[in-house]
Amino acid sequence: MLAISVELLHATFRGDPNGTANTGQLSMGEWPPSPMRLFAALVAADGTRENCWATDGSELDWFEQLPPPTIYAESLPIRLHRALLPRYVVQHGKTGLAKGKNGLSFQQEYISRTSTLVRPGVRVSPRNPSIVYHWAVGIPDTSTFIALRRRAARIGYLGTSDSPVRVQVSGDAYSIEDKTNAFVPDDRGDVFINIAKSGDLEILDRIYDQWKEHGPSISRSQFPALGQEVRYRSPTPIESTDQGKVVAWLRLSPAISGRRISVITHLFKQSVLSQYQQLFGEPPQVLHGHGFHGKGYETARYMALSDVGYPRSRGRIHGMALWMPPKSSPMDCARSRDAAFAVRQLTGKAINVSVEPHIEPHRDGDRPLAANSRRWCGPSQEWVTAFPAIHERYQTVDLNEVSRWCRHAGLPEPIDFRSSRAPLVTGAVDLAPVEVNRPNRPVLPYSHIWIRFAHPISGPIVIGSGRQRGFGLCIPLSKG
């Protein structure tokens, strides 16, 4: 067998699990440190090809072809993942007067130097600072074992440089003291962990060669993906969510007319899918809605958040939200959230707005209210549409039909309703048919709806056949 133990000397670990730390919205750090990260550290410890000093590099060719290891590490609760505050650091090689109007922070220690924003990500603090990677394979020969030990002895840190480690290689099972907490490869597992695959060593060599020739202009995104994600079963599996939830709240600047709801939600969906593709590969069916068969399935909802329900509301869209349906896996929810937070601009069809995460509280307090999650979550007995609800079929709208819409949206049946072609609340949008129905799609009627439930329920509430595009989004009304 082969066992590699890693001791976190500061009892903390910091690593960017998927390249989203620079968005500033990473809430969960990487845990456990992936075998791919360990492989990269072994490569860096003594180099490859003619750069090897203590080894000949053949052990790396063998190591990258190993199967997924069992990882002995504790399962961390959320409270042990601590996001670090952003900071400004001096830009290397750049001088000039720092101007506050350009968003540059003044450096007291380095006069006339400009600075750049750095987001350090999330620090993980395990109770047990030891991790063991175990492969149930035989080491081919003594020279391979010795070479791995030499490389391990030269590893100074995993992840970032403030995560110093001590790494040791062993060939016996007795090096594993605690076998109660284990991440085990499992096709039905609840977490994804990146492992090395055959060919990664060649990719790392190509990156290094290009970096020597072109310098820092070389970006990691210019090369094929390293490693492959494998499902693992964690010591305490995360249960799938049984209720739909919003995974991302976003603010738009500037606000746009509510009449552009169909365009802005389409742009938002395309941007989220594009970011997901760049960060994680093929998006799941729940995000794009293709590949489903039969009836009764639910997909993600891309919602536009408008200023509505107040005396001076104008119906302008100030934010966006991404809702994931019931039974979405924790991994799909987390990745969809990261993809939404990575969206920085929505451009197309006379729309050009910047996007940023709406994290509460922020520098402007609760404003804009339209982008605030509390504006759309209730709870309340009475709800009224901010955008008209598209009817699910050609039929007279009565209480039974609205109850059917609510059941399809995962809501309890209402006890009362009202339907109107015109808006029922200040700021709600009165749309023309061309602004609701999509080209080459069946033309369906639509109307504004007021509904009342027997008991207060929480939102966000979206009803009708256009709920995946944000139509039928409701606001809560105060009692009475």
CSV table of C-alpha atoms in Angstrom, one decimal:
chain,number,residue,atom,x,y,z
A,1,MET,CA,0.0,0.0,0.0
A,2,LEU,CA,0.9,3.7,-0.3
A,3,ALA,CA,0.0,6.2,2.4
A,4,ILE,CA,0.9,9.9,2.2
A,5,SER,CA,0.2,11.9,5.4
A,6,VAL,CA,-0.1,15.7,5.5
A,7,GLU,CA,0.2,17.6,8.7
A,8,LEU,CA,-1.1,21.2,8.7
A,9,LEU,CA,1.6,23.0,10.7
A,10,HIS,CA,-0.6,26.1,11.4
A,11,ALA,CA,-3.7,23.8,11.8
A,12,THR,CA,-5.3,25.7,8.9
A,13,PHE,CA,-5.6,25.2,5.2
A,14,ARG,CA,-6.4,27.7,2.4
A,15,GLY,CA,-6.9,26.7,-1.2
A,16,ASP,CA,-9.2,27.9,-4.0
A,17,PRO,CA,-11.4,24.8,-4.9
A,18,ASN,CA,-12.7,26.0,-8.3
A,19,GLY,CA,-11.1,29.3,-9.2
A,20,THR,CA,-13.9,31.5,-7.8
A,21,ALA,CA,-12.1,33.1,-4.8
A,22,ASN,CA,-11.4,36.2,-6.9
A,23,THR,CA,-15.2,36.9,-7.0
A,24,GLY,CA,-15.1,37.6,-3.3
A,25,GLN,CA,-18.2,35.4,-2.7
A,26,LEU,CA,-16.5,32.1,-1.9
A,27,SER,CA,-18.1,30.8,1.3
A,28,MET,CA,-16.7,27.3,1.6
A,29,GLY,CA,-13.1,26.5,1.3
A,30,GLU,CA,-11.6,23.3,-0.3
A,31,TRP,CA,-11.7,20.3,2.0
A,32,PRO,CA,-10.1,17.9,2.1
A,33,PRO,CA,-7.1,19.2,0.0
A,34,SER,CA,-7.5,17.3,-3.3
A,35,PRO,CA,-5.1,14.6,-4.4
A,36,MET,CA,-4.5,16.7,-7.5
A,37,ARG,CA,-3.2,19.5,-5.3
A,38,LEU,CA,-0.9,17.0,-3.6
A,39,PHE,CA,0.4,15.7,-7.0
A,40,ALA,CA,1.1,19.3,-8.1
A,41,ALA,CA,3.1,19.9,-4.9
A,42,LEU,CA,5.1,16.7,-5.5
A,43,VAL,CA,5.9,17.9,-9.0
A,44,ALA,CA,7.0,21.3,-7.8
A,45,ALA,CA,9.1,19.8,-5.0
A,46,ASP,CA,11.8,18.5,-7.4
A,47,GLY,CA,10.7,19.5,-10.9
A,48,THR,CA,10.6,17.3,-14.0
A,49,ARG,CA,12.9,16.3,-16.9
A,50,GLU,CA,16.3,18.0,-16.7
A,51,ASN,CA,15.2,20.1,-13.7
A,52,CYS,CA,15.2,17.1,-11.3
A,53,TRP,CA,17.8,17.2,-8.7
A,54,ALA,CA,17.0,14.5,-6.1
A,55,THR,CA,15.0,12.1,-8.3
A,56,ASP,CA,14.8,11.1,-12.0
A,57,GLY,CA,11.0,11.9,-12.3
A,58,SER,CA,9.9,8.4,-13.2
A,59,GLU,CA,7.9,8.2,-10.0
A,60,LEU,CA,5.6,11.0,-11.2
A,61,ASP,CA,4.6,9.0,-14.3
A,62,TRP,CA,3.6,6.1,-12.0
A,63,PHE,CA,1.9,8.4,-9.5
A,64,GLU,CA,-0.4,10.2,-11.9
A,65,GLN,CA,-2.0,6.9,-13.0
A,66,LEU,CA,-3.0,5.9,-9.5
A,67,PRO,CA,-6.7,5.3,-8.8
A,68,PRO,CA,-8.7,7.6,-6.5
A,69,PRO,CA,-7.4,7.3,-3.0
A,70,THR,CA,-9.3,7.0,0.3
A,71,ILE,CA,-8.8,10.2,2.2
A,72,TYR,CA,-8.8,10.1,6.0
A,73,ALA,CA,-9.8,13.6,7.2
A,74,GLU,CA,-12.6,14.9,9.4
A,75,SER,CA,-15.8,16.2,7.9
A,76,LEU,CA,-15.9,19.9,8.6
A,77,PRO,CA,-19.0,21.8,9.7
A,78,ILE,CA,-19.7,25.1,7.9
A,79,ARG,CA,-18.6,27.2,10.9
A,80,LEU,CA,-15.0,26.0,10.5
A,81,HIS,CA,-14.8,27.6,7.0
A,82,ARG,CA,-13.9,31.3,7.5
A,83,ALA,CA,-13.9,33.8,4.7
A,84,LEU,CA,-11.0,36.2,4.8
A,85,LEU,CA,-11.4,40.0,4.3
A,86,PRO,CA,-10.3,41.5,1.0
A,87,ARG,CA,-7.2,43.7,1.1
A,88,TYR,CA,-5.2,46.0,-1.2
A,89,VAL,CA,-1.6,45.3,-2.1
A,90,VAL,CA,0.9,47.2,-4.1
A,91,GLN,CA,1.0,46.4,-7.8
A,92,HIS,CA,4.4,45.2,-8.8
A,93,GLY,CA,6.2,47.1,-11.5
A,94,LYS,CA,3.7,50.0,-11.6
A,95,THR,CA,4.1,53.4,-10.3
A,96,GLY,CA,2.2,56.6,-10.5
A,97,LEU,CA,-0.1,58.6,-8.2
A,98,ALA,CA,-3.0,56.6,-6.7
A,99,LYS,CA,-6.3,58.4,-7.3
A,100,GLY,CA,-9.3,57.6,-5.2
A,101,LYS,CA,-11.7,58.4,-8.0
A,102,ASN,CA,-10.3,55.5,-10.0
A,103,GLY,CA,-11.0,53.1,-7.2
A,104,LEU,CA,-7.4,52.7,-6.2
A,105,SER,CA,-6.5,52.6,-2.6
A,106,PHE,CA,-3.6,54.8,-1.3
A,107,GLN,CA,-0.6,53.0,0.1
A,108,GLN,CA,0.9,54.7,3.2
A,109,GLU,CA,3.9,52.5,3.1
A,110,TYR,CA,4.6,53.0,-0.6
A,111,ILE,CA,4.1,56.6,-1.6
A,112,SER,CA,2.9,57.2,-5.2
A,113,ARG,CA,2.3,53.5,-5.7
A,114,THR,CA,-1.0,52.2,-7.0
A,115,SER,CA,-2.7,49.1,-5.5
A,116,THR,CA,-4.8,46.2,-6.5
A,117,LEU,CA,-7.6,44.4,-4.7
A,118,VAL,CA,-6.8,40.9,-3.5
A,119,ARG,CA,-9.4,38.5,-2.2
A,120,PRO,CA,-7.7,35.7,-0.2
A,121,GLY,CA,-10.6,33.3,-0.2
A,122,VAL,CA,-11.6,31.0,2.7
A,123,ARG,CA,-9.5,29.5,5.5
A,124,VAL,CA,-10.4,26.1,6.8
A,125,SER,CA,-9.7,25.2,10.4
A,126,PRO,CA,-10.0,21.5,11.1
A,127,ARG,CA,-9.9,20.1,14.7
A,128,ASN,CA,-7.5,17.4,13.6
A,129,PRO,CA,-4.8,19.0,11.4
A,130,SER,CA,-3.8,15.6,9.8
A,131,ILE,CA,-4.9,14.2,6.5
A,132,VAL,CA,-3.8,10.8,5.1
A,133,TYR,CA,-4.2,9.7,1.5
A,134,HIS,CA,-4.3,5.9,1.1
A,135,TRP,CA,-3.9,3.9,-2.1
A,136,ALA,CA,-4.4,0.1,-1.8
A,137,VAL,CA,-1.8,-0.5,-4.5
A,138,GLY,CA,1.7,-2.0,-4.3
A,139,ILE,CA,4.7,0.3,-4.8
A,140,PRO,CA,6.5,-1.1,-7.9
A,141,ASP,CA,10.1,-0.9,-6.5
A,142,THR,CA,12.2,0.6,-3.8
A,143,SER,CA,13.6,3.4,-6.0
A,144,THR,CA,10.0,4.8,-6.6
A,145,PHE,CA,9.3,4.7,-2.8
A,146,ILE,CA,12.6,6.5,-2.0
A,147,ALA,CA,11.9,9.1,-4.8
A,148,LEU,CA,8.4,9.9,-3.4
A,149,ARG,CA,9.8,10.3,0.1
A,150,ARG,CA,12.5,12.7,-1.2
A,151,ARG,CA,9.9,14.8,-3.0
A,152,ALA,CA,7.6,14.8,0.0
A,153,ALA,CA,10.3,16.0,2.3
A,154,ARG,CA,10.8,19.1,0.0
A,155,ILE,CA,7.1,20.1,0.1
A,156,GLY,CA,6.7,23.3,2.1
A,157,TYR,CA,3.0,24.1,1.7
A,158,LEU,CA,-0.3,23.0,0.1
A,159,GLY,CA,-2.6,25.5,-1.5
A,160,THR,CA,-1.4,29.0,-0.5
A,161,SER,CA,1.9,29.8,1.1
A,162,ASP,CA,0.3,30.5,4.5
A,163,SER,CA,-0.7,26.8,4.7
A,164,PRO,CA,2.7,25.2,5.6
A,165,VAL,CA,2.7,21.4,5.9
A,166,ARG,CA,4.8,18.4,6.7
A,167,VAL,CA,4.4,15.6,4.2
A,168,GLN,CA,5.5,12.0,4.8
A,169,VAL,CA,5.3,8.9,2.7
A,170,SER,CA,4.7,5.5,4.2
A,171,GLY,CA,4.3,1.9,3.0
A,172,ASP,CA,2.3,0.4,5.8
A,173,ALA,CA,-1.3,0.7,7.1
A,174,TYR,CA,-0.2,1.5,10.7
A,175,SER,CA,0.5,5.1,9.7
A,176,ILE,CA,-3.3,5.7,9.7
A,177,GLU,CA,-4.2,6.3,13.3
A,178,ASP,CA,-7.9,7.4,12.9
A,179,LYS,CA,-10.0,5.4,10.3
A,180,THR,CA,-13.4,6.7,11.5
A,181,ASN,CA,-13.5,9.7,9.3
A,182,ALA,CA,-12.9,8.8,5.7
A,183,PHE,CA,-13.8,10.2,2.2
A,184,VAL,CA,-14.4,7.1,0.1
A,185,PRO,CA,-14.7,7.0,-3.7
A,186,ASP,CA,-18.3,6.3,-4.5
A,187,ASP,CA,-20.3,6.8,-7.7
A,188,ARG,CA,-23.3,7.9,-5.5
A,189,GLY,CA,-21.2,10.2,-3.3
A,190,ASP,CA,-22.2,13.7,-2.1
A,191,VAL,CA,-18.9,15.6,-2.9
A,192,PHE,CA,-16.6,15.9,-5.8
A,193,ILE,CA,-12.8,15.8,-5.3
A,194,ASN,CA,-10.2,16.4,-8.0
A,195,ILE,CA,-7.6,13.7,-8.6
A,196,ALA,CA,-4.6,13.5,-11.0
A,197,LYS,CA,-5.1,11.7,-14.3
A,198,SER,CA,-2.7,10.4,-16.9
A,199,GLY,CA,-1.4,13.3,-19.0
A,200,ASP,CA,-1.4,16.0,-16.3
A,201,LEU,CA,2.4,15.9,-16.0
A,202,GLU,CA,2.7,16.7,-19.7
A,203,ILE,CA,0.3,19.6,-19.2
A,204,LEU,CA,2.3,21.0,-16.3
A,205,ASP,CA,5.5,20.8,-18.4
A,206,ARG,CA,3.8,22.7,-21.2
A,207,ILE,CA,2.6,25.4,-18.8
A,208,TYR,CA,6.1,25.7,-17.4
A,209,ASP,CA,7.8,25.9,-20.8
A,210,GLN,CA,5.3,28.6,-22.0
A,211,TRP,CA,5.8,30.6,-18.7
A,212,LYS,CA,9.6,30.6,-19.2
A,213,GLU,CA,9.2,31.9,-22.7
A,214,HIS,CA,6.4,34.4,-22.3
A,215,GLY,CA,6.4,35.2,-18.6
A,216,PRO,CA,3.3,36.2,-16.5
A,217,SER,CA,1.2,36.8,-19.6
A,218,ILE,CA,0.6,33.0,-19.6
A,219,SER,CA,-2.8,32.2,-18.1
A,220,ARG,CA,-3.9,28.9,-16.6
A,221,SER,CA,-7.1,29.1,-18.7
A,222,GLN,CA,-5.1,28.8,-21.9
A,223,PHE,CA,-4.4,25.1,-21.2
A,224,PRO,CA,-6.5,21.9,-20.8
A,225,ALA,CA,-8.0,21.2,-17.4
A,226,LEU,CA,-5.9,19.5,-14.9
A,227,GLY,CA,-7.2,16.5,-13.1
A,228,GLN,CA,-10.6,15.0,-13.1
A,229,GLU,CA,-13.4,15.2,-10.6
A,230,VAL,CA,-14.5,12.0,-8.8
A,231,ARG,CA,-17.5,11.5,-6.6
A,232,TYR,CA,-16.7,10.8,-2.9
A,233,ARG,CA,-18.8,9.8,0.0
A,234,SER,CA,-18.0,12.0,2.9
A,235,PRO,CA,-18.0,10.9,6.6
A,236,THR,CA,-21.2,12.7,7.2
A,237,PRO,CA,-23.0,12.9,3.8
A,238,ILE,CA,-24.8,16.2,2.9
A,239,GLU,CA,-28.5,15.6,2.4
A,240,SER,CA,-30.0,16.9,-0.7
A,241,THR,CA,-32.2,20.0,-0.3
A,242,ASP,CA,-35.9,19.1,-0.2
A,243,GLN,CA,-37.1,22.6,-0.9
A,244,GLY,CA,-36.2,24.9,-3.7
A,245,LYS,CA,-34.0,27.9,-2.7
A,246,VAL,CA,-32.4,31.0,-4.2
A,247,VAL,CA,-28.6,30.4,-4.4
A,248,ALA,CA,-27.6,33.9,-5.7
A,249,TRP,CA,-29.0,37.4,-5.2
A,250,LEU,CA,-27.5,40.0,-7.6
A,251,ARG,CA,-27.6,43.8,-8.1
A,252,LEU,CA,-27.7,45.5,-11.5
A,253,SER,CA,-26.3,49.0,-12.3
A,254,PRO,CA,-28.0,50.9,-13.7
A,255,ALA,CA,-31.5,49.7,-13.3
A,256,ILE,CA,-33.4,48.9,-16.5
A,257,SER,CA,-37.1,49.1,-17.5
A,258,GLY,CA,-39.3,46.2,-16.3
A,259,ARG,CA,-40.6,45.9,-19.8
A,260,ARG,CA,-37.2,44.2,-20.7
A,261,ILE,CA,-37.8,41.3,-18.4
A,262,SER,CA,-37.8,38.7,-21.2
A,263,VAL,CA,-34.5,40.0,-22.6
A,264,ILE,CA,-32.7,40.4,-19.3
A,265,THR,CA,-33.6,37.0,-17.9
A,266,HIS,CA,-32.5,35.4,-21.2
A,267,LEU,CA,-29.2,37.2,-21.0
A,268,PHE,CA,-28.8,36.2,-17.4
A,269,LYS,CA,-29.4,32.6,-18.2
A,270,GLN,CA,-26.9,32.5,-21.0
A,271,SER,CA,-24.3,34.2,-18.9
A,272,VAL,CA,-24.7,31.7,-16.0
A,273,LEU,CA,-24.5,28.8,-18.4
A,274,SER,CA,-21.4,30.3,-20.0
A,275,GLN,CA,-19.7,30.9,-16.6
A,276,TYR,CA,-20.6,27.4,-15.5
A,277,GLN,CA,-19.1,25.9,-18.7
A,278,GLN,CA,-15.8,27.8,-18.1
A,279,LEU,CA,-15.6,26.9,-14.4
A,280,PHE,CA,-16.9,23.4,-14.2
A,281,GLY,CA,-17.6,22.0,-17.6
A,282,GLU,CA,-21.0,20.9,-19.0
A,283,PRO,CA,-23.9,22.5,-17.0
A,284,PRO,CA,-26.5,20.2,-15.5
A,285,GLN,CA,-29.9,19.7,-17.1
A,286,VAL,CA,-31.5,21.6,-14.2
A,287,LEU,CA,-29.8,24.8,-15.4
A,288,HIS,CA,-30.6,24.7,-19.1
A,289,GLY,CA,-33.8,22.6,-19.1
A,290,HIS,CA,-32.9,20.3,-22.0
A,291,GLY,CA,-32.8,16.5,-21.8
A,292,PHE,CA,-35.8,16.0,-19.6
A,293,HIS,CA,-38.6,13.6,-20.6
A,294,GLY,CA,-42.2,13.3,-19.5
A,295,LYS,CA,-44.0,15.7,-17.2
A,296,GLY,CA,-43.6,17.2,-13.8
A,297,TYR,CA,-40.0,18.2,-13.8
A,298,GLU,CA,-38.8,21.5,-12.5
A,299,THR,CA,-35.8,23.6,-13.7
A,300,ALA,CA,-33.9,26.6,-12.4
A,301,ARG,CA,-35.6,30.0,-12.4
A,302,TYR,CA,-33.9,33.1,-13.6
A,303,MET,CA,-35.8,35.9,-11.9
A,304,ALA,CA,-35.7,39.7,-12.5
A,305,LEU,CA,-36.2,41.7,-9.3
A,306,SER,CA,-38.1,45.0,-9.8
A,307,ASP,CA,-39.1,48.0,-7.8
A,308,VAL,CA,-42.8,47.3,-7.0
A,309,GLY,CA,-45.3,47.7,-4.2
A,310,TYR,CA,-44.3,51.1,-2.9
A,311,PRO,CA,-46.1,54.5,-3.5
A,312,ARG,CA,-43.3,55.7,-5.8
A,313,SER,CA,-42.4,52.4,-7.4
A,314,ARG,CA,-41.6,52.6,-11.2
A,315,GLY,CA,-41.2,48.9,-12.0
A,316,ARG,CA,-37.5,49.2,-12.9
A,317,ILE,CA,-35.4,46.0,-12.6
A,318,HIS,CA,-32.7,46.5,-9.9
A,319,GLY,CA,-31.5,42.9,-9.5
A,320,MET,CA,-31.5,39.2,-10.5
A,321,ALA,CA,-31.9,36.0,-8.6
A,322,LEU,CA,-31.1,32.3,-9.4
A,323,TRP,CA,-33.5,29.7,-7.8
A,324,MET,CA,-32.7,26.0,-7.8
A,325,PRO,CA,-35.5,23.5,-7.6
A,326,PRO,CA,-36.1,20.8,-4.9
A,327,LYS,CA,-33.8,17.8,-4.9
A,328,SER,CA,-31.0,19.7,-6.6
A,329,SER,CA,-27.7,18.3,-5.3
A,330,PRO,CA,-25.6,20.5,-2.9
A,331,MET,CA,-22.8,20.4,-5.5
A,332,ASP,CA,-25.1,21.7,-8.3
A,333,CYS,CA,-26.4,24.4,-6.0
A,334,ALA,CA,-22.9,25.5,-5.0
A,335,ARG,CA,-21.6,25.5,-8.5
A,336,SER,CA,-24.6,27.4,-9.9
A,337,ARG,CA,-24.1,30.0,-7.2
A,338,ASP,CA,-20.4,30.4,-8.1
A,339,ALA,CA,-21.3,30.7,-11.8
A,340,ALA,CA,-23.9,33.4,-11.0
A,341,PHE,CA,-21.5,35.3,-8.8
A,342,ALA,CA,-18.9,35.2,-11.6
A,343,VAL,CA,-21.2,37.1,-14.0
A,344,ARG,CA,-20.0,40.7,-14.2
A,345,GLN,CA,-21.8,42.1,-17.2
A,346,LEU,CA,-25.1,41.6,-19.1
A,347,THR,CA,-24.9,43.0,-22.7
A,348,GLY,CA,-27.3,42.6,-25.6
A,349,LYS,CA,-30.3,44.1,-27.3
A,350,ALA,CA,-29.9,47.7,-26.0
A,351,ILE,CA,-28.9,46.4,-22.6
A,352,ASN,CA,-25.5,47.0,-21.0
A,353,VAL,CA,-25.5,46.7,-17.2
A,354,SER,CA,-22.9,45.7,-14.6
A,355,VAL,CA,-23.7,42.9,-12.2
A,356,GLU,CA,-22.4,42.3,-8.7
A,357,PRO,CA,-23.4,40.0,-5.8
A,358,HIS,CA,-25.9,41.5,-3.3
A,359,ILE,CA,-24.6,40.4,0.0
A,360,GLU,CA,-26.5,41.7,3.0
A,361,PRO,CA,-25.6,43.9,4.7
A,362,HIS,CA,-23.5,45.8,2.2
A,363,ARG,CA,-22.2,49.4,2.0
A,364,ASP,CA,-25.6,50.8,1.1
A,365,GLY,CA,-27.4,49.1,3.8
A,366,ASP,CA,-30.6,47.3,2.5
A,367,ARG,CA,-30.7,49.3,-0.7
A,368,PRO,CA,-31.7,48.8,-3.4
A,369,LEU,CA,-34.8,47.2,-1.7
A,370,ALA,CA,-35.8,45.4,-4.9
A,371,ALA,CA,-32.6,43.3,-4.8
A,372,ASN,CA,-32.9,42.6,-1.1
A,373,SER,CA,-33.9,39.0,-0.4
A,374,ARG,CA,-36.2,40.0,2.4
A,375,ARG,CA,-38.3,41.9,-0.2
A,376,TRP,CA,-39.3,38.6,-1.9
A,377,CYS,CA,-39.3,36.0,0.9
A,378,GLY,CA,-42.1,37.1,3.1
A,379,PRO,CA,-43.7,35.2,4.9
A,380,SER,CA,-47.2,36.4,4.1
A,381,GLN,CA,-50.7,35.1,3.4
A,382,GLU,CA,-51.3,37.4,0.5
A,383,TRP,CA,-49.1,37.6,-2.7
A,384,VAL,CA,-49.5,39.6,-5.9
A,385,THR,CA,-47.6,39.4,-9.2
A,386,ALA,CA,-44.9,42.0,-10.0
A,387,PHE,CA,-44.7,40.5,-13.5
A,388,PRO,CA,-47.8,38.9,-15.1
A,389,ALA,CA,-48.2,35.2,-14.8
A,390,ILE,CA,-48.4,33.3,-18.1
A,391,HIS,CA,-51.4,30.9,-18.2
A,392,GLU,CA,-50.5,27.2,-18.4
A,393,ARG,CA,-53.3,26.5,-20.8
A,394,TYR,CA,-56.2,28.0,-22.7
A,395,GLN,CA,-58.9,27.9,-20.0
A,396,THR,CA,-60.9,30.3,-17.9
A,397,VAL,CA,-58.9,31.4,-14.9
A,398,ASP,CA,-60.7,30.3,-11.8
A,399,LEU,CA,-59.6,29.2,-8.3
A,400,ASN,CA,-59.2,25.6,-9.5
A,401,GLU,CA,-56.9,26.7,-12.3
A,402,VAL,CA,-54.8,29.0,-10.1
A,403,SER,CA,-54.6,26.1,-7.5
A,404,ARG,CA,-53.2,24.0,-10.3
A,405,TRP,CA,-50.5,26.5,-11.1
A,406,CYS,CA,-49.6,26.7,-7.4
A,407,ARG,CA,-49.3,22.9,-7.2
A,408,HIS,CA,-47.0,22.8,-10.2
A,409,ALA,CA,-44.8,25.5,-8.5
A,410,GLY,CA,-44.6,23.5,-5.3
A,411,LEU,CA,-46.9,25.7,-3.3
A,412,PRO,CA,-50.0,25.0,-1.2
A,413,GLU,CA,-53.4,25.7,-2.8
A,414,PRO,CA,-54.7,29.2,-2.3
A,415,ILE,CA,-58.1,29.9,-0.7
A,416,ASP,CA,-58.9,33.0,-2.7
A,417,PHE,CA,-57.6,34.8,-5.8
A,418,ARG,CA,-58.2,37.7,-8.2
A,419,SER,CA,-57.2,38.0,-11.8
A,420,SER,CA,-56.8,41.2,-13.9
A,421,ARG,CA,-55.2,42.1,-17.2
A,422,ALA,CA,-53.9,45.3,-15.7
A,423,PRO,CA,-51.4,45.4,-12.8
A,424,LEU,CA,-52.8,45.1,-9.3
A,425,VAL,CA,-50.1,46.9,-7.4
A,426,THR,CA,-48.0,50.1,-7.9
A,427,GLY,CA,-45.0,49.4,-10.1
A,428,ALA,CA,-46.1,46.1,-11.5
A,429,VAL,CA,-45.5,45.9,-15.2
A,430,ASP,CA,-48.2,46.0,-17.9
A,431,LEU,CA,-46.6,44.1,-20.8
A,432,ALA,CA,-47.6,43.8,-24.5
A,433,PRO,CA,-47.9,40.3,-25.9
A,434,VAL,CA,-44.7,40.6,-27.9
A,435,GLU,CA,-42.8,41.3,-24.6
A,436,VAL,CA,-44.1,38.1,-23.1
A,437,ASN,CA,-44.4,35.4,-25.7
A,438,ARG,CA,-41.2,34.1,-27.4
A,439,PRO,CA,-40.8,33.8,-31.2
A,440,ASN,CA,-41.7,30.5,-32.7
A,441,ARG,CA,-43.4,29.4,-29.4
A,442,PRO,CA,-47.1,28.9,-28.7
A,443,VAL,CA,-48.8,32.1,-27.8
A,444,LEU,CA,-50.4,31.9,-24.3
A,445,PRO,CA,-52.6,34.4,-22.4
A,446,TYR,CA,-51.3,36.1,-19.3
A,447,SER,CA,-52.6,38.2,-16.5
A,448,HIS,CA,-51.8,39.7,-13.1
A,449,ILE,CA,-52.9,37.5,-10.1
A,450,TRP,CA,-53.5,38.2,-6.4
A,451,ILE,CA,-53.7,35.1,-4.2
A,452,ARG,CA,-54.3,34.4,-0.6
A,453,PHE,CA,-53.3,31.3,1.4
A,454,ALA,CA,-54.8,29.8,4.5
A,455,HIS,CA,-51.5,30.4,6.4
A,456,PRO,CA,-48.5,32.7,5.8
A,457,ILE,CA,-45.9,31.1,3.5
A,458,SER,CA,-42.4,32.1,2.6
A,459,GLY,CA,-41.2,33.0,-0.9
A,460,PRO,CA,-40.0,33.7,-3.4
A,461,ILE,CA,-43.2,32.7,-5.1
A,462,VAL,CA,-43.4,32.4,-8.8
A,463,ILE,CA,-46.4,30.9,-10.6
A,464,GLY,CA,-47.5,30.2,-14.2
A,465,SER,CA,-45.8,28.5,-17.2
A,466,GLY,CA,-43.2,31.3,-17.5
A,467,ARG,CA,-41.8,31.0,-14.0
A,468,GLN,CA,-38.4,29.7,-15.3
A,469,ARG,CA,-38.1,33.2,-17.1
A,470,GLY,CA,-39.2,35.2,-14.1
A,471,PHE,CA,-42.8,35.7,-15.2
A,472,GLY,CA,-45.4,35.3,-12.4
A,473,LEU,CA,-43.0,36.5,-9.7
A,474,CYS,CA,-45.0,37.8,-6.7
A,475,ILE,CA,-44.4,40.2,-3.8
A,476,PRO,CA,-45.8,39.7,-0.3
A,477,LEU,CA,-48.5,42.0,0.9
A,478,SER,CA,-49.0,43.0,4.5
A,479,LYS,CA,-51.9,41.5,6.4
A,480,GLY,CA,-55.1,43.3,5.6
